[in-house]
PDB file of C-alpha atoms and ligand atoms in Angstrom:
ATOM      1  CA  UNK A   1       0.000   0.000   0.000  1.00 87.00           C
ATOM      2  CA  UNK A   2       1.059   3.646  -1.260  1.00 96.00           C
ATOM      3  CA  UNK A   3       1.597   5.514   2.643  1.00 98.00           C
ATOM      4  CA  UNK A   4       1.242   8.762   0.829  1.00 98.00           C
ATOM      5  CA  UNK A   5      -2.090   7.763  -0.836  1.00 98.00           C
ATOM      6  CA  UNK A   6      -5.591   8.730   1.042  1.00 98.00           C
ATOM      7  CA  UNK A   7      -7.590   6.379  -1.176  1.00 98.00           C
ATOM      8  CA  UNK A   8     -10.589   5.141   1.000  1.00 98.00           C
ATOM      9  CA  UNK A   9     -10.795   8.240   3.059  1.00 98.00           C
ATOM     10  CA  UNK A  10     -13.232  11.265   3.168  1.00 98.00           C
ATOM     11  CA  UNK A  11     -11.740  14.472   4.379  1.00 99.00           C
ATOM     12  CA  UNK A  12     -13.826  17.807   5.275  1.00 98.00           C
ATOM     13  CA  UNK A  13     -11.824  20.574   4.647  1.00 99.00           C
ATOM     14  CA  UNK A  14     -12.775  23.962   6.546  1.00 98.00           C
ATOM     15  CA  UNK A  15     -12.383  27.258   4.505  1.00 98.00           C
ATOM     16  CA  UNK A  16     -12.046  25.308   1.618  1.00 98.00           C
ATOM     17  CA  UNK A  17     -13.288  27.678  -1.129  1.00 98.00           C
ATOM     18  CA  UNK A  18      -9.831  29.899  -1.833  1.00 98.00           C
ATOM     19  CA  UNK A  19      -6.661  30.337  -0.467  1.00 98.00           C
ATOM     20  CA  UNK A  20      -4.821  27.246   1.458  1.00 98.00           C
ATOM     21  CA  UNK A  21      -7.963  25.474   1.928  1.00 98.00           C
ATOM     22  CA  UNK A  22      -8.679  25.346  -1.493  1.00 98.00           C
ATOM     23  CA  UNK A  23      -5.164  24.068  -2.803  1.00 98.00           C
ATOM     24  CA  UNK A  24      -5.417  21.551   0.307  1.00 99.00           C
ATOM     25  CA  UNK A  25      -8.993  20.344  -0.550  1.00 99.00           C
ATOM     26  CA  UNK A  26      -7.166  20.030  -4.656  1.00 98.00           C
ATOM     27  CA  UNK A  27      -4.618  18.066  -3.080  1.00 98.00           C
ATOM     28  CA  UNK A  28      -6.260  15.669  -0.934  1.00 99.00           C
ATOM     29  CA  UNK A  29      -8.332  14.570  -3.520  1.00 99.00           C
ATOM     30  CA  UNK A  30      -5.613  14.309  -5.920  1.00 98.00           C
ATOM     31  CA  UNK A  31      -3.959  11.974  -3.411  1.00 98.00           C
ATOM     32  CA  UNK A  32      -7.637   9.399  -3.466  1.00 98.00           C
ATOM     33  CA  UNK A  33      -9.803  11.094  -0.874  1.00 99.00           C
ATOM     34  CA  UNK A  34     -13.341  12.067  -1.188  1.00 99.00           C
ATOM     35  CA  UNK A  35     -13.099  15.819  -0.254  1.00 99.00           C
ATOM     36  CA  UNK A  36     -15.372  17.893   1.663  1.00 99.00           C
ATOM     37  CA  UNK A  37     -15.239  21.182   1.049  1.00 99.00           C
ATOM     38  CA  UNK A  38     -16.614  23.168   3.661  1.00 98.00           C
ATOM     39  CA  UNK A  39     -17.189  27.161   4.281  1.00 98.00           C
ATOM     40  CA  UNK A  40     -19.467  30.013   4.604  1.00 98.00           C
ATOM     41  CA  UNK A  41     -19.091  30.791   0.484  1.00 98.00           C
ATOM     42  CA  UNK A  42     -19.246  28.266  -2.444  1.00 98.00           C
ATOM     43  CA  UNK A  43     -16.906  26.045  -2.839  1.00 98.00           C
ATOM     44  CA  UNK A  44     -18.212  25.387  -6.324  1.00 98.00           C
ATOM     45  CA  UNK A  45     -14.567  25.930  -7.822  1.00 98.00           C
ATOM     46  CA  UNK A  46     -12.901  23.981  -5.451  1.00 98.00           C
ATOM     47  CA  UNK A  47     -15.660  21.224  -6.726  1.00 98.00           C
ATOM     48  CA  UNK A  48     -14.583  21.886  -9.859  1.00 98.00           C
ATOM     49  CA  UNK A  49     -10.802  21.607  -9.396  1.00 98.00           C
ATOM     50  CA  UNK A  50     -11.337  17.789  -7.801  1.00 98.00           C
ATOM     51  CA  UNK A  51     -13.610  18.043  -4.680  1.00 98.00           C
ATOM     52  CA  UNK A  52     -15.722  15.600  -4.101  1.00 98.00           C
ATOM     53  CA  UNK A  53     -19.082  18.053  -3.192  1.00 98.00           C
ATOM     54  CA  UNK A  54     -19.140  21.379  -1.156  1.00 98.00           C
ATOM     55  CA  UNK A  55     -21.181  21.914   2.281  1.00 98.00           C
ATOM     56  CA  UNK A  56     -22.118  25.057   3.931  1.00 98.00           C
ATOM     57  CA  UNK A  57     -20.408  26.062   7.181  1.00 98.00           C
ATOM     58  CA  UNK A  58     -20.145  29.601   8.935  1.00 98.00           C
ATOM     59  CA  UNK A  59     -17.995  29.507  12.108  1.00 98.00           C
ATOM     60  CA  UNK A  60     -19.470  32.675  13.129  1.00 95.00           C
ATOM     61  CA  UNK A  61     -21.083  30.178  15.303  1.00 98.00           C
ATOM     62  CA  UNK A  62     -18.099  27.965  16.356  1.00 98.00           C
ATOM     63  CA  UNK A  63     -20.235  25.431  17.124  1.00 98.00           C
ATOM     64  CA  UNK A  64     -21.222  25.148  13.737  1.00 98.00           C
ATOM     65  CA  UNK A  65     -20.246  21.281  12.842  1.00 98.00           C
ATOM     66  CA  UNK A  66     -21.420  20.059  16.172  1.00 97.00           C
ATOM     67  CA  UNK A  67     -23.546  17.482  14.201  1.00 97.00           C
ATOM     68  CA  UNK A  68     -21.899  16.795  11.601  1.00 97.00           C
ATOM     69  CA  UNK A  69     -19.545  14.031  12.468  1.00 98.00           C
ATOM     70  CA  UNK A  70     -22.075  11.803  13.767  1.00 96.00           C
ATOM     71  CA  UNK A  71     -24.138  11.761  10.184  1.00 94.00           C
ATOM     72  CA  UNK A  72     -21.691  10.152   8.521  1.00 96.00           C
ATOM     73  CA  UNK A  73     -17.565   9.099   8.535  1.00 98.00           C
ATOM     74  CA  UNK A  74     -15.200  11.449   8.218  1.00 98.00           C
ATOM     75  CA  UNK A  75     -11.651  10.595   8.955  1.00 98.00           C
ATOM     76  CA  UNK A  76      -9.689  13.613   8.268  1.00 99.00           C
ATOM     77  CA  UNK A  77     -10.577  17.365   9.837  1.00 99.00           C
ATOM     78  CA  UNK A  78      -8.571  20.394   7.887  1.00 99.00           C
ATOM     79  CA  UNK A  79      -9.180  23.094  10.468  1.00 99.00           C
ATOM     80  CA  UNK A  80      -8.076  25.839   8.165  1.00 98.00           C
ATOM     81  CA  UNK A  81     -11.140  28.508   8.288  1.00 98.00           C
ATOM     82  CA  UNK A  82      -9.393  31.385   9.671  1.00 98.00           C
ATOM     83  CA  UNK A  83      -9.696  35.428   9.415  1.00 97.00           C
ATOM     84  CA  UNK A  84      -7.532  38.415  10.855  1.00 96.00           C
ATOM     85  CA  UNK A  85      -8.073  41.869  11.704  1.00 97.00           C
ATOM     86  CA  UNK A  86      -5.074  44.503  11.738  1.00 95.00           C
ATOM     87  CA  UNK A  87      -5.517  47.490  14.434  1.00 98.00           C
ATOM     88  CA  UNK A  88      -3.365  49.000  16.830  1.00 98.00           C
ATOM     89  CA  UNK A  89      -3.264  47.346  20.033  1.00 98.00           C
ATOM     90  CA  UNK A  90      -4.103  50.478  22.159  1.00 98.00           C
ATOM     91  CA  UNK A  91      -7.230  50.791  20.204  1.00 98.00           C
ATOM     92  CA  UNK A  92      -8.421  47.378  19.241  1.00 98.00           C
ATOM     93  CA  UNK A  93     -12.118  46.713  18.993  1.00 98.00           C
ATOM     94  CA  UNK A  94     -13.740  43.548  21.732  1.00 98.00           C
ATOM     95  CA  UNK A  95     -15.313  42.766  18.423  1.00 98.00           C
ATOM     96  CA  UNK A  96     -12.498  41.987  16.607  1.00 98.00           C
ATOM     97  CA  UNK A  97     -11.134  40.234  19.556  1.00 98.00           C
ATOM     98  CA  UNK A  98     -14.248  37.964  19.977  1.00 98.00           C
ATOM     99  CA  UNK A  99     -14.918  37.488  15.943  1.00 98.00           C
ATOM    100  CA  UNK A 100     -11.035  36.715  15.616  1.00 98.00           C
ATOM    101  CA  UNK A 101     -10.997  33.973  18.431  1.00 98.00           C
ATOM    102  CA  UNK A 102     -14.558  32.321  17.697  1.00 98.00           C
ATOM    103  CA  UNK A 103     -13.192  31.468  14.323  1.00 98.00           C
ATOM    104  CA  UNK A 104      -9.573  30.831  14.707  1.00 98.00           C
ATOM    105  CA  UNK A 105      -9.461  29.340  17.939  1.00 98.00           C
ATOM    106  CA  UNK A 106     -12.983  28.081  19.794  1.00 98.00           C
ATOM    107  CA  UNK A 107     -14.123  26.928  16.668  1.00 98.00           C
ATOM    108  CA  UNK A 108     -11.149  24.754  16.136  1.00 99.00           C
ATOM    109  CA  UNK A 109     -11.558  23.245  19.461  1.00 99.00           C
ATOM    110  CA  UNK A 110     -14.910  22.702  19.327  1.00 98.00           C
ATOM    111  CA  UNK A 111     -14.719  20.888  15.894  1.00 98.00           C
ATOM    112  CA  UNK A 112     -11.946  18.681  16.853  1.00 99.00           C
ATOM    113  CA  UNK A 113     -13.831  17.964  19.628  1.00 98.00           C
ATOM    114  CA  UNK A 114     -16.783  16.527  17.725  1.00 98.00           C
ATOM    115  CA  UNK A 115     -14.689  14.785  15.292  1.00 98.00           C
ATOM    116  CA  UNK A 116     -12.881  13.106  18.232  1.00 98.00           C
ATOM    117  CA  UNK A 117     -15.959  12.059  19.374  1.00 98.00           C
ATOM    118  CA  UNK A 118     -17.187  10.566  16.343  1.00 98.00           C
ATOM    119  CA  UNK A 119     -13.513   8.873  15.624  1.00 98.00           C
ATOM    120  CA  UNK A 120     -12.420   7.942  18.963  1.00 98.00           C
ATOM    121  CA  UNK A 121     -14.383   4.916  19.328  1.00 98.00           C
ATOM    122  CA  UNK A 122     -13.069   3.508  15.553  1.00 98.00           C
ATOM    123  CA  UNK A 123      -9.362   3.601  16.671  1.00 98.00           C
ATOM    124  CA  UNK A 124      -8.486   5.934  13.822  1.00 98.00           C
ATOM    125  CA  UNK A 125      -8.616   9.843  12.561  1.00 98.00           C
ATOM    126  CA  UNK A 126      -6.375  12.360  11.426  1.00 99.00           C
ATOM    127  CA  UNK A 127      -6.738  16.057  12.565  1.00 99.00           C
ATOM    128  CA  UNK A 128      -4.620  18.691  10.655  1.00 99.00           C
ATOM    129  CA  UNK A 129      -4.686  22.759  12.213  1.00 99.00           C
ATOM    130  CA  UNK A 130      -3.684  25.293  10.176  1.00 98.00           C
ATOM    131  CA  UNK A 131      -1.751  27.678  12.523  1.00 98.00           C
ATOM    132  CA  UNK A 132       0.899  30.565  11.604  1.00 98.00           C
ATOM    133  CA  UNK A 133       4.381  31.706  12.203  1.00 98.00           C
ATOM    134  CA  UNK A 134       2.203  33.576  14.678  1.00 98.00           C
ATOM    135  CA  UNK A 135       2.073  30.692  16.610  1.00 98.00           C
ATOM    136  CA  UNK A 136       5.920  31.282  17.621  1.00 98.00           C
ATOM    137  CA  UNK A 137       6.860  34.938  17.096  1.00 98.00           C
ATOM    138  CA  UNK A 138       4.659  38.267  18.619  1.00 98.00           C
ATOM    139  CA  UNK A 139       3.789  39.906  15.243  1.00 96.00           C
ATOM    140  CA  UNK A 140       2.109  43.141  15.139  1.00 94.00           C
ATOM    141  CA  UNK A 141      -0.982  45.071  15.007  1.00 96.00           C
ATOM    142  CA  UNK A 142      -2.670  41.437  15.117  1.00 97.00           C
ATOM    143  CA  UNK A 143      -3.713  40.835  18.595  1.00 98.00           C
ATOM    144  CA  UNK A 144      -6.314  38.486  18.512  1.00 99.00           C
ATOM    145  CA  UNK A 145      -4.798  36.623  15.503  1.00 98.00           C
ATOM    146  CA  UNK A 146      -1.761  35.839  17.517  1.00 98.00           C
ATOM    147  CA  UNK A 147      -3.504  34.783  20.744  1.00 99.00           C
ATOM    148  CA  UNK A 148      -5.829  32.483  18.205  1.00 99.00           C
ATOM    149  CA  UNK A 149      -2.388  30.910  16.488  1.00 98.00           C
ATOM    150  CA  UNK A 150      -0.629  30.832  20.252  1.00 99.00           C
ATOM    151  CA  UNK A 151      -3.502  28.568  21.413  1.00 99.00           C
ATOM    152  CA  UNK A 152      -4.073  26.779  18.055  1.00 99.00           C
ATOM    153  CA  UNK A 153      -0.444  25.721  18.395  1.00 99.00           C
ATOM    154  CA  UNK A 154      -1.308  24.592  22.554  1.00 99.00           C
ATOM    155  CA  UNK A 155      -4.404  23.263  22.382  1.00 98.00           C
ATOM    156  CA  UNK A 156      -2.764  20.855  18.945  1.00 99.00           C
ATOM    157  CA  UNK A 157      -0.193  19.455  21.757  1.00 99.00           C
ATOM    158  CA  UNK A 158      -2.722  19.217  24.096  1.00 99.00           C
ATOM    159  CA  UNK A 159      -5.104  17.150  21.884  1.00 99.00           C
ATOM    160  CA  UNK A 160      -2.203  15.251  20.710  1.00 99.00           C
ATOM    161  CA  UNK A 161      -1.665  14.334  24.121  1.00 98.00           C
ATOM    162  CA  UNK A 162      -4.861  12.844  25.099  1.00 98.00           C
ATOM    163  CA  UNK A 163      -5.869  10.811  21.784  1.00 99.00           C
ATOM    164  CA  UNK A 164      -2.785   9.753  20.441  1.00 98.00           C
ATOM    165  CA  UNK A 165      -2.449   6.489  22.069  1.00 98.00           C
ATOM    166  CA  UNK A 166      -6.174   6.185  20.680  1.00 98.00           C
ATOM    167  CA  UNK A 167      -5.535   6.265  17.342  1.00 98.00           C
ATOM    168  CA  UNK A 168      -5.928  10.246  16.844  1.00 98.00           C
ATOM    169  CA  UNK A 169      -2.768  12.051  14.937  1.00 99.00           C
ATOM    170  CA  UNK A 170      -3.581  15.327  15.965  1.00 99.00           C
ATOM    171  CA  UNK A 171      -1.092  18.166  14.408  1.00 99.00           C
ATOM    172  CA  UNK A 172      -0.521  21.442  12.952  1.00 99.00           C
ATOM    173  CA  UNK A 173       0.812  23.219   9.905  1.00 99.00           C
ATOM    174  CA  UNK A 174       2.511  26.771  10.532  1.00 98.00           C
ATOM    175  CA  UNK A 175       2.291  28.146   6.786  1.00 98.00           C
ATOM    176  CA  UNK A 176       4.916  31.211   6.326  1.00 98.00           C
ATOM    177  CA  UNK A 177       3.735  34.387   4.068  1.00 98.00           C
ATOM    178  CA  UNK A 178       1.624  33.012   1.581  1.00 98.00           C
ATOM    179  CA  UNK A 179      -0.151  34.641  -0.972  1.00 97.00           C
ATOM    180  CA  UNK A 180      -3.540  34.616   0.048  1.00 96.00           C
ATOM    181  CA  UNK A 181      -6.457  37.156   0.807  1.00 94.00           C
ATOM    182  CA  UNK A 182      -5.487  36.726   4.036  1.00 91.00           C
ATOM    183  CA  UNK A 183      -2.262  38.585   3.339  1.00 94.00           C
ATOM    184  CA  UNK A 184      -4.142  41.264   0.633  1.00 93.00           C
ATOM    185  CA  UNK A 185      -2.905  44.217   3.273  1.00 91.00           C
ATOM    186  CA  UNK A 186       0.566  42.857   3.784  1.00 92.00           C
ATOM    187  CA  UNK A 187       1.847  42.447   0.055  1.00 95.00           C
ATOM    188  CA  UNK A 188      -0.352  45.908  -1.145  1.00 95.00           C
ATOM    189  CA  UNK A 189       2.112  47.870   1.353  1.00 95.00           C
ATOM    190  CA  UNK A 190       5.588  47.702  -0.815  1.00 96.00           C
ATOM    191  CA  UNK A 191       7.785  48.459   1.760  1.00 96.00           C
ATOM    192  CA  UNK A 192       6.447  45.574   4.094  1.00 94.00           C
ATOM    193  CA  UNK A 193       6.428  43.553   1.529  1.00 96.00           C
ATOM    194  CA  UNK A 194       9.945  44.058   0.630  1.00 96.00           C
ATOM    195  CA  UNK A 195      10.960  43.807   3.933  1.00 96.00           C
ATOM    196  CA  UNK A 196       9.342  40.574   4.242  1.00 96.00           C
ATOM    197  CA  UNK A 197      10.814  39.129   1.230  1.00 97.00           C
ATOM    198  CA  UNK A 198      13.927  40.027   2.567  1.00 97.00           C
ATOM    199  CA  UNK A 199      13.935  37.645   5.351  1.00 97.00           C
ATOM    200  CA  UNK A 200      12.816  34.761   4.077  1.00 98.00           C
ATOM    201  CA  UNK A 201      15.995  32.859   2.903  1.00 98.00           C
ATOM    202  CA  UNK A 202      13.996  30.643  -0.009  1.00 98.00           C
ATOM    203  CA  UNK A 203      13.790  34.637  -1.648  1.00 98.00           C
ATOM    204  CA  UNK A 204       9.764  34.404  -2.569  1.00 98.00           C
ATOM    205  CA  UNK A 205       6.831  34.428  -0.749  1.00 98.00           C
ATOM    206  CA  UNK A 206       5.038  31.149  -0.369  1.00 98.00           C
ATOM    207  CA  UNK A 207       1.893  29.713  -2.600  1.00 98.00           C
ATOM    208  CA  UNK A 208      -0.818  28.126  -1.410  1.00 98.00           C
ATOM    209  CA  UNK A 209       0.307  24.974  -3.081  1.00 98.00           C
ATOM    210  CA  UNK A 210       3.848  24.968  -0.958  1.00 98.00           C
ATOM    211  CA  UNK A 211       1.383  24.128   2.237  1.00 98.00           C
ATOM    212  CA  UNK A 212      -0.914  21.590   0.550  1.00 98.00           C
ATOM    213  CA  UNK A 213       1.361  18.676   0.419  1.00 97.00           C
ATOM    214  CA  UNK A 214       2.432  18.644   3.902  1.00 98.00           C
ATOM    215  CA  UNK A 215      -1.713  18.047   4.795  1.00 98.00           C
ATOM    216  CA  UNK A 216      -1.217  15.516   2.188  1.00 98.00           C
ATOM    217  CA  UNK A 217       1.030  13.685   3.891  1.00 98.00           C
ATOM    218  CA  UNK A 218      -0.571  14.660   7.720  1.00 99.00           C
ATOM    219  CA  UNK A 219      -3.338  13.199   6.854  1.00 99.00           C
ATOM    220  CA  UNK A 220      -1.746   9.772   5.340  1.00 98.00           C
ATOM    221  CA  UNK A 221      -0.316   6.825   7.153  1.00 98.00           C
ATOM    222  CA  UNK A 222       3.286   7.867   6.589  1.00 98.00           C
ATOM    223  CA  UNK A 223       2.747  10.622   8.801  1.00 98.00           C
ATOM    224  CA  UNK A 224       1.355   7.810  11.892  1.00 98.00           C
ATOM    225  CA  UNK A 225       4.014   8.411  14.079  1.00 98.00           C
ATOM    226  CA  UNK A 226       3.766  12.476  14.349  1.00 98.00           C
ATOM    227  CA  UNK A 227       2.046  13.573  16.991  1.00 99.00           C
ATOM    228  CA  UNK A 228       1.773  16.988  18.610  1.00 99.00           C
ATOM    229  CA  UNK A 229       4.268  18.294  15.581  1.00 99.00           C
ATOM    230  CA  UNK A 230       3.464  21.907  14.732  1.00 98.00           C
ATOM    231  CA  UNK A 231       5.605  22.044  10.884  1.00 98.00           C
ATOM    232  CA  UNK A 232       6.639  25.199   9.583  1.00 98.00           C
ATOM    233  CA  UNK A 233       6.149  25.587   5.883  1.00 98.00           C
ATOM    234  CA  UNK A 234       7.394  28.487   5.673  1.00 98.00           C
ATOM    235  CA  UNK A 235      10.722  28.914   2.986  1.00 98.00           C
ATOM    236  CA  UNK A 236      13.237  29.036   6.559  1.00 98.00           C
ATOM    237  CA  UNK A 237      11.397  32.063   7.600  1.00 98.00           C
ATOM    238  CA  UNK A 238      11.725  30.754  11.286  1.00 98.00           C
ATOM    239  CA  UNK A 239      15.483  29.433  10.803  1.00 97.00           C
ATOM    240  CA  UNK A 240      16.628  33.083  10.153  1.00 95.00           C
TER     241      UNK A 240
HETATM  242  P1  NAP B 301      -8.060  33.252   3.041  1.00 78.15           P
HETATM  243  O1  NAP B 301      -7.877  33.176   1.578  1.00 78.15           O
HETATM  244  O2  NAP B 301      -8.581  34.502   3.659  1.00 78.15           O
HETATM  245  O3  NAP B 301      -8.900  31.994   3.505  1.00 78.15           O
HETATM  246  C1  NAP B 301      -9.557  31.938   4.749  1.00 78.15           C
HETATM  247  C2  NAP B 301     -10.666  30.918   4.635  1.00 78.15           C
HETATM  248  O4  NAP B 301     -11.394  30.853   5.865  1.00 78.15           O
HETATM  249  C3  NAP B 301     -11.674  31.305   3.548  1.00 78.15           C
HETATM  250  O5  NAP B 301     -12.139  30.156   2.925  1.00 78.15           O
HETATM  251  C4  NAP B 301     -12.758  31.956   4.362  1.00 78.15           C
HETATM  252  O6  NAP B 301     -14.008  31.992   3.716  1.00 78.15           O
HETATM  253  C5  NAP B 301     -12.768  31.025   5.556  1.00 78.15           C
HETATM  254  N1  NAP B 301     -13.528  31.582   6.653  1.00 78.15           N
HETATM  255  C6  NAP B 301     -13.348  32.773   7.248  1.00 78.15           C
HETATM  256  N2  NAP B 301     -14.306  32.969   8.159  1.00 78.15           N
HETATM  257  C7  NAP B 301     -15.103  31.878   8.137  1.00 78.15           C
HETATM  258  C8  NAP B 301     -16.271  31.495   8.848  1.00 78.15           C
HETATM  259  N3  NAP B 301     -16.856  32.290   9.750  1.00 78.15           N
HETATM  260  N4  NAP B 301     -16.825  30.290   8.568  1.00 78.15           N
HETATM  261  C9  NAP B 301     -16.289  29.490   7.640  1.00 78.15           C
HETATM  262  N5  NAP B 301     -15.191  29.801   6.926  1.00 78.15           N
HETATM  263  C10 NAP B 301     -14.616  30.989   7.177  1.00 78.15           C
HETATM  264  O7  NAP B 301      -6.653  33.070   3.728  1.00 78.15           O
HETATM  265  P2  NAP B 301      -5.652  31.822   3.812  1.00 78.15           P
HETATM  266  O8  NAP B 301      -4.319  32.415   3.917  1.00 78.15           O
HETATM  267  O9  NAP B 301      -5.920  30.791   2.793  1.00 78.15           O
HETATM  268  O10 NAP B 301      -6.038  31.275   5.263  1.00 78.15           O
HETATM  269  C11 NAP B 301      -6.235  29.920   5.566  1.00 78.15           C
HETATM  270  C12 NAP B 301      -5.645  29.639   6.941  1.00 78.15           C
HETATM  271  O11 NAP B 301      -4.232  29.808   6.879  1.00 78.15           O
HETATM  272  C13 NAP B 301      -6.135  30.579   8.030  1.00 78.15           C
HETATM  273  O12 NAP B 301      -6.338  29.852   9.228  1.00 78.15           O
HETATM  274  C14 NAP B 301      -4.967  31.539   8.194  1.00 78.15           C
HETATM  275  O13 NAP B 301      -4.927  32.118   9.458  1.00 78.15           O
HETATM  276  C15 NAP B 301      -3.813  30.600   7.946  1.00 78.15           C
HETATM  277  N6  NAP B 301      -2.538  31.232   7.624  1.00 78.15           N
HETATM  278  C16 NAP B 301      -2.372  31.964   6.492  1.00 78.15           C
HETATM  279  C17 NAP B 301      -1.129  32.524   6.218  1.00 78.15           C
HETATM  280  C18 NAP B 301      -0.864  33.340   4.995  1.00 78.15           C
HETATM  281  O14 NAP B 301       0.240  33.890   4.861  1.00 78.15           O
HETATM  282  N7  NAP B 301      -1.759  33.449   4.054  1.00 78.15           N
HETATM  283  C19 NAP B 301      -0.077  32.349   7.106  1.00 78.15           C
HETATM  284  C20 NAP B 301      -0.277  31.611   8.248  1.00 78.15           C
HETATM  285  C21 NAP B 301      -1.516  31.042   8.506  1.00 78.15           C
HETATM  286  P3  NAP B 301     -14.444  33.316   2.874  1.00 78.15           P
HETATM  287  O15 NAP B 301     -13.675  33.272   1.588  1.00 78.15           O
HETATM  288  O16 NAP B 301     -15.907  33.130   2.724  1.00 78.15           O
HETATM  289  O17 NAP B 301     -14.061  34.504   3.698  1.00 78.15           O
END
C-alpha cells in the first residue's frame, strides 16, 4: 500500500473555497480522498478543481459542525477557516477580539472535539490545524490573531496528548507568508512587503500549493508516528 495515498478516506476541509484550503482540498483529492469542502461561500470551484461536493459552514457560530460528524464518517478534519483583523493594540475593537478567536481558535476546538468524538471509538482519525508563524513569534498590530495561532499551536499538543495512544494524529501546519487574501494588506504595502521578502531565505513568498502537500502527507499513514508536531512551511522564515 502507497503511505502517501488517502484512497478510501473522506476528508472535510474547513475554509475550503480559496486560499490554502482550497489548494489543500485540490490536493487531498488528488492523493484518493473524497473531499469535503466546507465554508461560509461556495466552494463550487474547489468542486470543480477535484472536490468531491461542497457543504455550507459559517464559524461565526463555532459550534457550527457540532452534528456533523455523527451523520456520517469522516476521517480527516482540515481546520483551516481562519480570518484576521489589523488594528493597533491600544485601540483594538472587543469585536475583533471575539470574531477573531470564535473562528480561529474556539471553533477549532470545538470541531476537533466533535470529530474526536465521532472517531475515537473507531481507533483511527487524522486532525490537521492550520496555525501561523504567529504561533511562535509576537507579530504586530494582530492581537487576537496571535492569541488564536498561540492557542491553536497549545491546544494541537494538548489534543495530541490525550488521543494519540487512541488512534488520533492530531497536528498542525505553521504556513509562512503566503499569498492569500489573508495577506491582501501585507503584500499591497511595498515596503512591508519588501521587507518581508527580505527575510525569508527561499527569496519568494510562499503559494498556497507549498502548504498543501504537507496536509497531504498529515493526513496519510506515513505521517502515523507524528504527533503533537506543529511544521513550519514556511521557505526558513523561522530558521533566520
Ligand atoms: P483566506 O484566503 O482569507 O482563507 C480563509 C478561509 O477561511 C476562507 O475560505 C474563508 O471563507 C474562511 N472563513 C473565514 N471565516 C469563516 C467562517 N466564519 N466560517 C467558515 N469559513 C470561514 O486566507 P488563507 O491564507 O488561505 O487562510 C487559511 C488559513 O491559513 C487561516 O487559518 C490563516 O490564518 C492561515 N494562515 C495563512 C497565512 C498566509 O500567509 N496566508 C499564514 C499563516 C496562517 P471566505 O472566503 O468566505 O471569507
Amino acid at each position: 500500500m502507497n503511505p502517501f495515498s488517502l484512497t478510501g478516506k473522506t476528508a472535510l476541509v474547513t475554509g475550503a473555497n480559496t486560499g490554502i484550503g482550497q489548494a489543500v482540498a485540490v490536493a487531498m483529492a488528488g492523493a484518493g480522498a473524497h473531499v469535503i469542502a466546507a465554508g461560509r461561500s461556495s466552494s463550487a470551484e474547489t468542486v470543480a478543481l477535484g472536490a468531491a461536493e461542497e457543504l455550507h459552514l459559517d464559524f461565526s457560530d463555532p459550534m457550527a459542525a457540532q452534528d456533523l460528524f455523527g451523520q456520517r464518517q469522516i476521517d480527516i478534519l482540515v481546520n483551516n477557516a481562519g480570518i484576521i483583523r489589523r488594528a493597533d493594540s491600544v485601540d483594538f475593537s472587543e469585536a475583533d477580539w471575539d470574531d477573531v478567536i470564535d473562528v480561529n481558535l474556539k471553533a477549532v476546538f470545538f470541531t476537533c472535539q466533535a470529530f474526536a468524538r465521532a472517531a475515537l471509538p473507531r481507533g483511527q482519525g487524522k486532525i490537521i490545524n492550520i496555525a501561523s508563524l504567529l504561533s511562535f513569534q509576537g507579530g504586530i498590530r494582530v492581537p487576537s490573531y496571535t492569541a488564536s495561532k498561540h492557542g491553536v499551536a497549545g491546544l494541537t499538543k494538548l489534543l495530541a496528548n490525550e488521543w494519540a495512544a487512541r488512534g488520533l494524529n492530531v497536528n498542525a501546519i505553521a504556513p509562512g507568508y503566503i499569498e492569500t487574501n489573508n495577506t491582501d494588506a501585507l503584500r499591497a504595502d511595498p515596503d512591508r512587503f519588501r521587507a518581508i521578502l527580505e527575510r525569508i531565505p527561499a527569496n519568494r513568498w510562499g503559494k498556497p500549493d507549498d502548504i498543501a502537500q504537507t496536509a497531504v502527507f498529515l493526513a496519510a499513514p506515513a505521517s502515523d508516528y507524528i504527533n503533537g508536531a506543529v511544521i513550519n512551511v514556511d521557505g526558513g522564515w523561522l530558521a533566520r
